[in-house]
Coordinates of N, CA and C in Angstrom, one line a residue:
E63 N -7.2 5.1 -34.6 CA -6.3 4.3 -35.3 C -5.3 3.7 -34.4
K64 N -4.8 2.5 -34.8 CA -3.7 1.9 -34.0 C -2.4 2.6 -34.2
A65 N -1.7 2.6 -33.1 CA -0.4 3.4 -33.1 C 0.6 2.5 -33.9
A66 N 1.3 3.1 -34.9 CA 2.2 2.3 -35.7 C 3.5 2.0 -34.9
T67 N 3.7 2.8 -33.9 CA 5.0 2.6 -33.1 C 5.0 1.4 -32.3
D68 N 3.9 0.9 -31.8 CA 3.9 -0.3 -31.0 C 2.9 -1.4 -31.5
G69 N 2.1 -1.1 -32.5 CA 1.2 -2.0 -33.1 C 0.0 -2.3 -32.2
G70 N -0.1 -1.5 -31.1 CA -1.2 -1.7 -30.1 C -2.4 -0.9 -30.4
T71 N -3.3 -0.8 -29.4 CA -4.5 -0.1 -29.6 C -4.2 1.4 -29.3
A72 N -5.2 2.2 -29.6 CA -5.0 3.6 -29.4 C -4.8 3.9 -27.9
S73 N -5.5 3.1 -27.0 CA -5.3 3.4 -25.6 C -3.8 3.1 -25.1
K74 N -3.2 2.1 -25.7 CA -1.8 1.9 -25.5 C -0.9 3.1 -25.9
Y75 N -1.3 3.6 -27.1 CA -0.6 4.8 -27.6 C -0.7 5.9 -26.6
Y76 N -1.9 6.1 -26.1 CA -2.2 7.2 -25.2 C -1.4 7.1 -23.9
E77 N -1.3 5.8 -23.4 CA -0.6 5.6 -22.2 C 0.9 5.8 -22.4
A78 N 1.4 5.7 -23.6 CA 2.9 5.9 -23.9 C 3.1 7.4 -24.0
F79 N 2.0 8.2 -24.3 CA 2.3 9.6 -24.5 C 2.6 10.3 -23.2
T80 N 3.6 11.2 -23.2 CA 3.9 11.9 -22.0 C 4.3 13.4 -22.5
Y81 N 4.4 14.2 -21.5 CA 4.8 15.6 -21.8 C 5.5 16.2 -20.6
K82 N 6.4 17.1 -20.8 CA 7.1 17.7 -19.6 C 6.2 18.6 -18.9
G83 N 6.3 18.7 -17.6 CA 5.4 19.5 -16.8 C 5.5 21.0 -17.3
A84 N 6.7 21.4 -17.6 CA 6.9 22.9 -18.0 C 6.2 23.2 -19.3
E85 N 5.9 22.2 -20.1 CA 5.2 22.4 -21.4 C 3.7 22.4 -21.3
Q86 N 3.2 22.0 -20.1 CA 1.7 21.8 -20.0 C 1.0 23.2 -20.3
I87 N 1.6 24.3 -19.9 CA 0.9 25.6 -20.1 C 0.8 25.9 -21.6
E88 N 1.6 25.2 -22.4 CA 1.5 25.4 -23.9 C 0.5 24.6 -24.6
L89 N -0.1 23.7 -23.9 CA -1.0 22.7 -24.5 C -2.4 23.1 -24.2
T90 N -3.2 23.3 -25.2 CA -4.6 23.7 -24.9 C -5.4 22.5 -24.3
D91 N -6.5 22.9 -23.7 CA -7.4 21.8 -23.1 C -7.9 20.9 -24.2
A92 N -8.2 21.5 -25.4 CA -8.7 20.7 -26.5 C -7.7 19.7 -27.0
F93 N -6.4 20.1 -27.0 CA -5.3 19.2 -27.4 C -5.2 18.1 -26.4
L94 N -5.2 18.4 -25.1 CA -5.0 17.3 -24.1 C -6.2 16.4 -24.2
D95 N -7.4 16.9 -24.3 CA -8.6 16.1 -24.4 C -8.5 15.1 -25.6
H96 N -7.9 15.5 -26.7 CA -7.7 14.7 -27.9 C -6.6 13.7 -27.7
M97 N -5.5 14.0 -27.1 CA -4.4 13.2 -27.0 C -4.5 12.2 -25.8
M98 N -5.1 12.5 -24.7 CA -5.1 11.7 -23.5 C -6.4 10.9 -23.6
P99 N -6.4 9.7 -23.0 CA -7.6 8.9 -23.0 C -8.7 9.6 -22.2
A100 N -9.9 9.3 -22.6 CA -11.1 9.9 -21.9 C -11.1 9.5 -20.4
N101 N -10.6 8.2 -20.1 CA -10.7 7.7 -18.8 C -9.3 7.9 -18.0
W102 N -8.5 8.9 -18.4 CA -7.3 9.2 -17.7 C -7.7 9.8 -16.3
F103 N -7.2 9.3 -15.2 CA -7.6 9.6 -13.9 C -7.4 11.2 -13.6
N104 N -6.2 11.7 -13.9 CA -5.9 13.1 -13.6 C -4.8 13.5 -14.5
L105 N -5.0 14.6 -15.2 CA -3.9 15.1 -16.2 C -2.7 15.6 -15.5
S106 N -2.7 15.8 -14.2 CA -1.5 16.2 -13.4 C -0.5 15.0 -13.3
W107 N -1.0 13.8 -13.6 CA -0.1 12.6 -13.7 C 0.2 12.3 -15.1
S108 N 1.5 12.2 -15.5 CA 1.7 12.0 -16.9 C 1.9 10.6 -17.3
K109 N 2.0 9.7 -16.4 CA 2.2 8.2 -16.7 C 1.3 7.4 -15.9
R110 N 1.0 6.2 -16.5 CA 0.3 5.2 -15.7 C 0.8 3.8 -16.2
A111 N 0.7 2.9 -15.2 CA 1.1 1.5 -15.6 C 0.0 0.6 -15.2
P112 N -0.5 -0.3 -16.0 CA -1.5 -1.2 -15.6 C -0.9 -2.4 -14.8
I113 N -1.6 -2.8 -13.8 CA -1.2 -3.9 -12.9 C -2.4 -4.9 -12.9
Q114 N -2.1 -6.1 -13.2 CA -3.1 -7.2 -13.2 C -3.0 -7.9 -11.9
V115 N -4.1 -8.2 -11.2 CA -4.1 -9.0 -10.0 C -5.1 -10.1 -10.1
S116 N -4.7 -11.2 -9.6 CA -5.5 -12.5 -9.6 C -5.0 -13.4 -8.5
V117 N -5.8 -14.5 -8.3 CA -5.3 -15.5 -7.4 C -5.3 -16.9 -8.1
P118 N -4.5 -17.8 -7.7 CA -4.4 -19.1 -8.4 C -5.7 -19.9 -8.4
S119 N -6.5 -19.8 -7.3 CA -7.7 -20.5 -7.2 C -8.6 -19.8 -6.2
G120 N -9.9 -20.0 -6.3 CA -10.9 -19.5 -5.4 C -11.0 -17.9 -5.5
S121 N -11.2 -17.2 -4.5 CA -11.3 -15.8 -4.5 C -11.0 -15.2 -3.1
T122 N -10.8 -13.9 -3.1 CA -10.6 -13.2 -1.9 C -11.9 -12.5 -1.5
A123 N -11.8 -11.9 -0.3 CA -12.9 -10.9 0.1 C -12.7 -9.6 -0.6
A124 N -13.7 -8.8 -0.6 CA -13.5 -7.4 -1.1 C -12.5 -6.7 -0.1
D125 N -11.9 -5.6 -0.6 CA -11.0 -4.8 0.1 C -9.8 -5.6 0.7
Y126 N -9.3 -6.4 -0.2 CA -8.1 -7.3 0.1 C -6.8 -6.5 -0.2
Q127 N -5.9 -6.7 0.7 CA -4.6 -6.0 0.6 C -3.6 -6.8 -0.3
V128 N -3.0 -6.2 -1.2 CA -2.0 -6.9 -2.1 C -0.7 -6.2 -2.0
K129 N 0.4 -6.9 -2.0 CA 1.7 -6.4 -1.9 C 2.4 -6.3 -3.2
F130 N 3.0 -5.2 -3.5 CA 3.8 -5.0 -4.8 C 5.2 -4.5 -4.5
T131 N 6.1 -4.9 -5.3 CA 7.4 -4.2 -5.3 C 7.6 -3.4 -6.5
I132 N 7.7 -2.1 -6.3 CA 7.7 -1.1 -7.4 C 9.2 -0.6 -7.6
N133 N 9.6 -0.9 -8.8 CA 11.0 -0.4 -9.2 C 10.9 1.0 -9.7
Y134 N 11.9 1.8 -9.3 CA 11.9 3.2 -9.6 C 12.0 3.5 -11.2
D135 N 11.2 4.4 -11.6 CA 11.2 4.9 -13.0 C 11.7 6.4 -12.9
S136 N 12.4 6.8 -13.9 CA 13.0 8.2 -13.9 C 11.9 9.2 -13.9
D137 N 10.6 8.9 -14.3 CA 9.5 9.9 -14.3 C 8.9 10.0 -12.9
M138 N 9.3 9.1 -12.0 CA 8.7 9.2 -10.7 C 9.5 10.1 -9.8
Q139 N 8.8 10.6 -8.7 CA 9.6 11.3 -7.7 C 10.6 10.2 -7.1
T140 N 11.8 10.7 -6.8 CA 12.7 9.7 -6.2 C 12.3 9.1 -4.9
D141 N 11.4 9.7 -4.2 CA 10.9 9.2 -2.9 C 9.6 8.5 -3.0
F142 N 9.1 8.4 -4.3 CA 7.8 7.6 -4.6 C 6.6 8.4 -4.1
D143 N 6.7 9.7 -3.8 CA 5.5 10.4 -3.2 C 4.4 10.5 -4.2
D144 N 4.7 10.4 -5.5 CA 3.6 10.7 -6.5 C 2.9 9.4 -6.9
L145 N 3.2 8.3 -6.3 CA 2.4 7.1 -6.6 C 1.0 7.2 -6.2
R146 N 0.1 6.7 -7.1 CA -1.3 6.6 -6.8 C -1.8 5.4 -7.4
F147 N -2.7 4.7 -6.7 CA -3.3 3.4 -7.2 C -4.8 3.6 -7.5
I148 N -5.2 3.4 -8.7 CA -6.6 3.7 -9.1 C -7.3 2.5 -9.6
D149 N -8.5 2.3 -9.2 CA -9.4 1.2 -9.6 C -9.6 1.3 -11.1
D150 N -10.1 0.2 -11.7 CA -10.2 0.2 -13.2 C -11.4 1.0 -13.6
D151 N -12.2 1.6 -12.7 CA -13.1 2.6 -13.2 C -12.5 4.0 -13.4
Q152 N -11.2 4.1 -13.1 CA -10.4 5.3 -13.3 C -10.9 6.5 -12.5
T153 N -11.6 6.2 -11.5 CA -12.2 7.2 -10.6 C -11.8 7.0 -9.1
T154 N -11.8 5.8 -8.7 CA -11.7 5.4 -7.3 C -10.2 5.3 -6.9
N155 N -9.8 6.2 -5.9 CA -8.4 6.1 -5.4 C -8.4 4.8 -4.5
L156 N -7.5 4.0 -4.7 CA -7.3 2.8 -3.8 C -6.3 3.1 -2.7
P157 N -6.7 3.0 -1.4 CA -5.8 3.3 -0.3 C -4.5 2.4 -0.5
Y158 N -3.4 3.0 -0.1 CA -2.1 2.2 -0.2 C -1.2 2.6 1.0
Y159 N -0.2 1.8 1.2 CA 0.8 2.0 2.3 C 2.1 1.6 1.8
I160 N 3.1 2.5 1.9 CA 4.5 2.2 1.5 C 5.2 1.6 2.8
E161 N 5.4 0.3 2.7 CA 6.0 -0.4 3.8 C 7.5 0.0 4.0
S162 N 8.2 0.0 2.9 CA 9.6 0.3 3.0 C 10.0 0.9 1.6
K163 N 11.1 1.6 1.5 CA 11.6 2.1 0.2 C 13.1 2.4 0.3
T164 N 13.7 2.4 -0.8 CA 15.0 2.9 -1.0 C 14.9 4.0 -2.1
D165 N 15.0 5.2 -1.7 CA 14.8 6.3 -2.7 C 15.6 6.1 -3.9
G166 N 14.9 6.3 -5.1 CA 15.6 6.2 -6.4 C 15.9 4.7 -6.8
S167 N 15.3 3.8 -6.0 CA 15.6 2.4 -6.4 C 14.3 1.5 -6.4
S168 N 13.7 1.3 -5.3 CA 12.5 0.5 -5.2 C 11.7 0.8 -4.0
A169 N 10.4 0.4 -4.0 CA 9.5 0.5 -2.9 C 8.6 -0.7 -2.7
V170 N 8.4 -1.1 -1.5 CA 7.4 -2.2 -1.2 C 6.1 -1.5 -0.8
V171 N 5.1 -1.8 -1.5 CA 3.8 -1.1 -1.4 C 2.6 -2.1 -1.2
W172 N 1.7 -1.8 -0.3 CA 0.5 -2.5 -0.2 C -0.7 -1.7 -0.7
A173 N -1.5 -2.2 -1.5 CA -2.7 -1.5 -2.0 C -4.0 -2.3 -1.6
K174 N -5.0 -1.7 -1.2 CA -6.3 -2.3 -0.9 C -7.2 -2.4 -2.1
I175 N -7.4 -3.6 -2.6 CA -8.2 -3.8 -3.9 C -9.7 -3.7 -3.5
K176 N -10.4 -2.9 -4.2 CA -11.8 -2.7 -3.9 C -12.6 -3.9 -4.1
D177 N -12.5 -4.5 -5.3 CA -13.3 -5.6 -5.7 C -12.8 -7.0 -5.3
V178 N -13.6 -8.0 -5.3 CA -13.2 -9.4 -5.0 C -12.1 -9.8 -6.1
I179 N -11.1 -10.4 -5.6 CA -10.0 -10.9 -6.6 C -10.3 -12.4 -6.8
T180 N -10.4 -12.7 -8.1 CA -10.6 -14.1 -8.5 C -9.5 -14.6 -9.4
T181 N -9.7 -15.7 -10.1 CA -8.7 -16.3 -11.0 C -8.7 -15.5 -12.3
T182 N -9.7 -14.8 -12.5 CA -9.7 -13.9 -13.8 C -9.0 -12.6 -13.4
P183 N -7.9 -12.3 -14.1 CA -7.2 -11.1 -13.8 C -8.1 -9.8 -13.9
Q184 N -7.9 -9.0 -12.9 CA -8.5 -7.6 -13.1 C -7.4 -6.6 -13.1
T185 N -7.6 -5.5 -13.7 CA -6.6 -4.5 -13.8 C -6.8 -3.3 -13.0
I186 N -5.8 -2.9 -12.2 CA -5.8 -1.6 -11.6 C -4.6 -0.8 -12.2
Y187 N -4.6 0.5 -11.9 CA -3.5 1.3 -12.5 C -2.7 2.1 -11.5
M188 N -1.4 2.1 -11.7 CA -0.5 2.9 -10.9 C -0.2 4.1 -11.7
Y189 N -0.5 5.3 -11.1 CA -0.2 6.6 -11.8 C 1.0 7.1 -11.1
Y190 N 1.8 7.8 -11.9 CA 3.0 8.5 -11.4 C 3.4 9.6 -12.4
G191 N 4.5 10.3 -12.2 CA 4.8 11.4 -13.1 C 4.2 12.7 -12.7
N192 N 4.2 13.0 -11.4 CA 3.7 14.3 -10.9 C 4.8 14.8 -9.9
P193 N 5.5 15.8 -10.3 CA 6.7 16.2 -9.5 C 6.3 17.0 -8.2
S194 N 5.1 17.4 -8.0 CA 4.8 18.4 -7.0 C 3.9 17.9 -5.8
V195 N 3.4 16.6 -5.9 CA 2.4 16.2 -4.9 C 3.1 15.5 -3.8
S196 N 2.5 15.4 -2.6 CA 3.0 14.7 -1.5 C 2.4 13.3 -1.4
S197 N 3.0 12.4 -0.6 CA 2.6 11.0 -0.5 C 1.2 10.9 0.1
E198 N 0.4 10.0 -0.2 CA -0.8 9.6 0.4 C -0.8 8.3 1.1
S199 N 0.4 7.8 1.3 CA 0.6 6.5 2.0 C 0.0 6.6 3.4
N200 N -0.9 5.5 3.7 CA -1.7 5.6 4.9 C -2.0 4.1 5.4
G201 N -1.3 3.7 6.4 CA -1.6 2.3 6.8 C -3.0 2.1 7.4
D202 N -3.5 3.1 8.1 CA -4.8 3.0 8.8 C -5.9 2.8 7.7
N203 N -5.8 3.5 6.6 CA -6.8 3.4 5.5 C -6.6 2.1 4.7
T204 N -5.5 1.5 4.8 CA -5.2 0.3 3.9 C -5.5 -1.0 4.6
F205 N -5.2 -1.1 5.9 CA -5.4 -2.4 6.6 C -6.5 -2.4 7.6
L206 N -6.9 -3.6 8.0 CA -8.0 -3.7 9.0 C -7.5 -3.0 10.3
F207 N -6.3 -3.2 10.7 CA -5.7 -2.7 11.9 C -4.2 -2.4 11.6
F208 N -3.8 -1.3 12.0 CA -2.4 -0.8 11.7 C -1.9 0.0 12.8
D209 N -0.6 -0.2 13.2 CA 0.1 0.7 14.1 C 1.6 0.5 13.8
D210 N 2.3 1.6 13.5 CA 3.7 1.5 13.4 C 4.4 2.1 14.6
F211 N 3.6 2.5 15.6 CA 4.1 3.0 16.9 C 5.0 4.2 16.8
E212 N 4.9 4.9 15.7 CA 5.8 6.1 15.6 C 5.3 7.3 16.4
S213 N 4.0 7.2 16.8 CA 3.5 8.3 17.7 C 3.3 7.9 19.1
G214 N 4.0 6.9 19.6 CA 3.9 6.4 20.9 C 2.8 5.4 21.1
F215 N 2.4 5.2 22.4 CA 1.4 4.2 22.7 C 0.0 4.8 22.5
N216 N -0.8 4.3 21.6 CA -2.0 4.9 21.2 C -3.2 4.2 22.0
G217 N -3.6 4.9 23.0 CA -4.7 4.4 23.8 C -6.0 4.2 23.1
A218 N -6.2 4.8 21.9 CA -7.4 4.6 21.2 C -7.4 3.2 20.5
K219 N -6.2 2.6 20.3 CA -6.0 1.4 19.5 C -5.7 0.2 20.5
W220 N -5.1 0.5 21.6 CA -4.5 -0.6 22.4 C -5.0 -0.3 23.9
E221 N -5.1 -1.5 24.6 CA -5.1 -1.4 26.1 C -4.0 -2.3 26.6
R222 N -3.6 -2.1 27.8 CA -2.5 -2.9 28.4 C -2.7 -3.1 29.9
N223 N -2.0 -4.1 30.4 CA -2.3 -4.3 31.9 C -1.7 -3.2 32.8
R224 N -0.6 -2.6 32.3 CA -0.1 -1.4 33.0 C 1.0 -0.8 32.2
D225 N 1.2 0.5 32.4 CA 2.3 1.3 31.7 C 3.6 0.9 32.4
A226 N 4.5 0.3 31.5 CA 5.8 -0.2 32.0 C 6.9 0.8 31.7
S227 N 6.6 2.0 31.3 CA 7.7 2.9 30.9 C 8.6 3.2 32.1
G228 N 8.1 3.1 33.3 CA 8.9 3.4 34.5 C 9.5 2.2 35.0
G229 N 9.4 1.0 34.4 CA 9.9 -0.3 34.9 C 8.8 -1.2 35.3
G230 N 9.1 -2.5 35.5 CA 8.2 -3.5 35.9 C 7.5 -4.2 34.7
C231 N 6.5 -4.9 35.0 CA 5.8 -5.6 33.9 C 4.8 -4.7 33.3
G232 N 4.4 -5.1 32.0 CA 3.4 -4.3 31.3 C 3.9 -3.9 29.9
A233 N 3.5 -2.9 29.4 CA 3.8 -2.5 28.0 C 4.0 -1.0 27.8
F234 N 4.9 -0.6 26.9 CA 5.1 0.8 26.6 C 5.7 0.9 25.2
V235 N 5.7 2.1 24.7 CA 6.3 2.3 23.3 C 7.4 3.3 23.5
S236 N 8.5 3.0 22.8 CA 9.6 4.0 22.7 C 10.3 3.9 21.4
V237 N 10.5 5.0 20.8 CA 11.2 5.2 19.5 C 10.6 4.2 18.4
G238 N 9.3 4.2 18.3 CA 8.6 3.4 17.3 C 8.6 1.9 17.6
I239 N 8.8 1.4 18.8 CA 8.8 0.0 19.1 C 7.9 -0.2 20.3
L240 N 7.0 -1.2 20.3 CA 6.2 -1.6 21.4 C 7.0 -2.6 22.2
Y241 N 7.2 -2.3 23.5 CA 7.9 -3.2 24.4 C 6.9 -3.8 25.4
V242 N 7.0 -5.1 25.5 CA 6.1 -5.9 26.5 C 7.0 -6.6 27.4
Y243 N 6.8 -6.3 28.7 CA 7.7 -6.9 29.8 C 6.8 -7.9 30.6
G244 N 7.3 -9.1 30.9 CA 6.7 -10.0 31.8 C 7.4 -10.0 33.1
G245 N 6.8 -10.1 34.2 CA 7.4 -10.3 35.5 C 7.3 -11.7 35.9
D246 N 7.0 -12.0 37.2 CA 6.8 -13.4 37.6 C 5.4 -13.8 37.3
G247 N 5.0 -14.9 37.8 CA 3.7 -15.4 37.5 C 2.5 -14.5 37.9
N248 N 2.7 -13.6 38.8 CA 1.7 -12.7 39.2 C 1.6 -11.5 38.4
C249 N 2.4 -11.3 37.4 CA 2.5 -10.1 36.6 C 2.8 -10.3 35.1
P250 N 2.0 -10.9 34.4 CA 2.2 -11.1 32.9 C 2.1 -9.7 32.3
G251 N 2.9 -9.5 31.3 CA 2.8 -8.2 30.5 C 2.0 -8.5 29.2
W252 N 1.2 -7.6 28.8 CA 0.4 -7.7 27.6 C -0.1 -6.4 27.1
A253 N -0.4 -6.4 25.8 CA -1.1 -5.3 25.1 C -2.1 -5.9 24.2
R254 N -3.3 -5.4 24.1 CA -4.4 -6.0 23.3 C -5.1 -4.9 22.5
S255 N -5.3 -5.2 21.3 CA -6.0 -4.2 20.5 C -7.4 -4.0 20.9
K256 N -8.0 -2.8 20.7 CA -9.3 -2.5 21.0 C -10.3 -2.6 19.8
V257 N -9.7 -3.0 18.7 CA -10.4 -3.1 17.4 C -10.9 -4.6 17.3
D258 N -12.1 -4.8 17.1 CA -12.7 -6.1 16.7 C -12.3 -6.5 15.3
L259 N -11.6 -7.7 15.2 CA -11.2 -8.2 13.9 C -11.9 -9.4 13.5
P260 N -12.0 -9.7 12.2 CA -12.8 -10.9 11.7 C -12.1 -12.2 12.1
N261 N -12.8 -13.3 12.0 CA -12.2 -14.6 12.4 C -11.1 -15.0 11.5
K262 N -11.2 -14.7 10.2 CA -10.1 -15.1 9.3 C -9.3 -13.9 8.8
L263 N -8.0 -13.9 9.2 CA -7.2 -12.8 8.9 C -5.7 -13.2 8.9
I264 N -4.9 -12.4 8.4 CA -3.4 -12.6 8.4 C -2.8 -11.4 9.1
T265 N -2.0 -11.7 10.1 CA -1.3 -10.6 10.8 C 0.2 -10.7 10.4
E266 N 0.8 -9.5 10.3 CA 2.2 -9.4 10.0 C 2.8 -8.4 11.0
S267 N 4.0 -8.8 11.5 CA 4.7 -7.9 12.5 C 6.2 -8.4 12.6
R268 N 7.0 -7.5 13.1 CA 8.4 -7.9 13.4 C 8.6 -7.8 14.9
W269 N 9.1 -8.9 15.5 CA 9.3 -8.8 16.9 C 10.4 -9.8 17.3
K270 N 11.0 -9.5 18.4 CA 12.1 -10.4 18.9 C 12.0 -10.5 20.4
V271 N 12.5 -11.6 21.0 CA 12.5 -11.8 22.4 C 14.0 -11.5 22.9
W272 N 14.1 -10.9 24.0 CA 15.4 -10.6 24.5 C 15.3 -10.8 26.0
R273 N 16.5 -11.1 26.6 CA 16.7 -11.5 28.1 C 15.6 -12.5 28.4
P274 N 15.6 -13.7 27.7 CA 14.6 -14.7 28.0 C 14.8 -15.4 29.4
G275 N 13.8 -15.6 30.1 CA 13.8 -16.4 31.3 C 13.0 -17.7 30.9
S276 N 12.5 -18.4 31.9 CA 11.6 -19.6 31.6 C 10.2 -19.0 31.3
S277 N 9.9 -18.9 30.0 CA 8.8 -18.0 29.7 C 8.1 -18.4 28.5
S278 N 6.9 -17.9 28.3 CA 6.2 -18.0 27.0 C 5.9 -16.6 26.5
C279 N 6.0 -16.4 25.2 CA 5.7 -15.0 24.7 C 5.2 -15.2 23.2
Y280 N 4.2 -14.5 22.9 CA 3.6 -14.7 21.5 C 2.6 -13.5 21.2
P281 N 2.4 -13.3 19.9 CA 1.2 -12.6 19.5 C 0.1 -13.6 19.3
D282 N -1.1 -13.1 19.5 CA -2.3 -14.1 19.4 C -3.5 -13.3 19.0
C283 N -4.5 -14.0 18.4 CA -5.8 -13.4 18.2 C -6.8 -14.1 19.1
Q284 N -7.4 -13.3 19.9 CA -8.3 -13.8 20.9 C -9.7 -14.0 20.4
E285 N -10.5 -14.8 21.2 CA -11.9 -15.1 20.8 C -12.7 -13.9 20.7
E286 N -12.4 -12.9 21.5 CA -13.3 -11.6 21.5 C -12.9 -10.8 20.3
G287 N -12.0 -11.1 19.5 CA -11.7 -10.4 18.3 C -10.6 -9.5 18.3
G288 N -9.8 -9.4 19.4 CA -8.7 -8.5 19.5 C -7.4 -9.2 19.2
L289 N -6.4 -8.4 18.8 CA -5.0 -8.8 18.6 C -4.3 -8.7 19.9
Y290 N -3.7 -9.8 20.4 CA -3.1 -9.9 21.7 C -1.6 -10.0 21.5
V291 N -0.8 -9.2 22.2 CA 0.7 -9.3 22.3 C 1.0 -9.5 23.7
Q292 N 1.5 -10.7 24.1 CA 1.6 -11.1 25.5 C 3.0 -11.7 25.8
K293 N 3.4 -11.4 27.0 CA 4.6 -12.0 27.6 C 4.4 -12.5 29.0
Y294 N 4.5 -13.8 29.2 CA 4.3 -14.3 30.5 C 5.5 -15.0 31.0
D295 N 6.0 -14.7 32.2 CA 7.3 -15.2 32.6 C 7.1 -15.8 34.0
Y296 N 7.4 -17.1 34.2 CA 7.3 -17.7 35.5 C 8.5 -17.5 36.3
S297 N 9.6 -17.0 35.8 CA 10.9 -16.9 36.6 C 10.9 -15.5 37.1
T298 N 11.9 -15.2 37.9 CA 12.1 -13.8 38.4 C 12.7 -12.8 37.5
Y299 N 13.1 -13.3 36.3 CA 13.7 -12.4 35.3 C 12.7 -11.7 34.4
Y300 N 12.9 -10.5 34.2 CA 12.0 -9.8 33.3 C 12.4 -10.1 31.9
T301 N 11.4 -10.3 31.0 CA 11.6 -10.7 29.7 C 10.8 -9.7 28.8
G302 N 11.3 -9.4 27.6 CA 10.7 -8.5 26.7 C 10.4 -8.9 25.4
I303 N 9.4 -8.4 24.8 CA 9.1 -8.5 23.4 C 9.2 -7.1 22.8
E304 N 9.9 -6.9 21.6 CA 10.0 -5.6 21.1 C 9.7 -5.7 19.6

């Protein structure tokens, strides 16, 4: 039957249904099976919100990353650890990455959509309302290539012309930042990813130039498929990208 409270379908009624975690032990499995939708991802999450994704024209590739801004709801953990993004089959966990957040206010989240996105809206679901789980935010699982440099220089992901942590031209990581130093024309500084990337892609990063000399400095995608971060300086001044 349609729910008289919102005039919607039974599934909308079920999505509006919630219960306090402390009361779960008082609810029998039969009662929960009756009250919650058959396609509910996991009964440990008490709320879900449908999210429709589409593009204005054309289509994307499969496994395309989409950016959302999530406003805090009082049923969420204040640090957004209980967020989960689920495909419309209500079975498949979609990888996601929390780019930034303000606890108790909002979070910027990327989710990798399994199916091709077209002009026809498709629905994924954001589940929340689980007070005891930890975050599954993971940039490596979400993007084609990811590094936040929080664990230092990762030799499995990057190569460089030389380690510049002791000075001189080259590249090194300190406190979550990749530094690239260029010397004179005989010693450009660079770091290049070891991961082959497709011909069509979008890269995002935050970087700045400091102590500039007469120089060129840029991130670039090379023909061999790697992501190049380079600093070349023809002057005698060292210049950095961070």
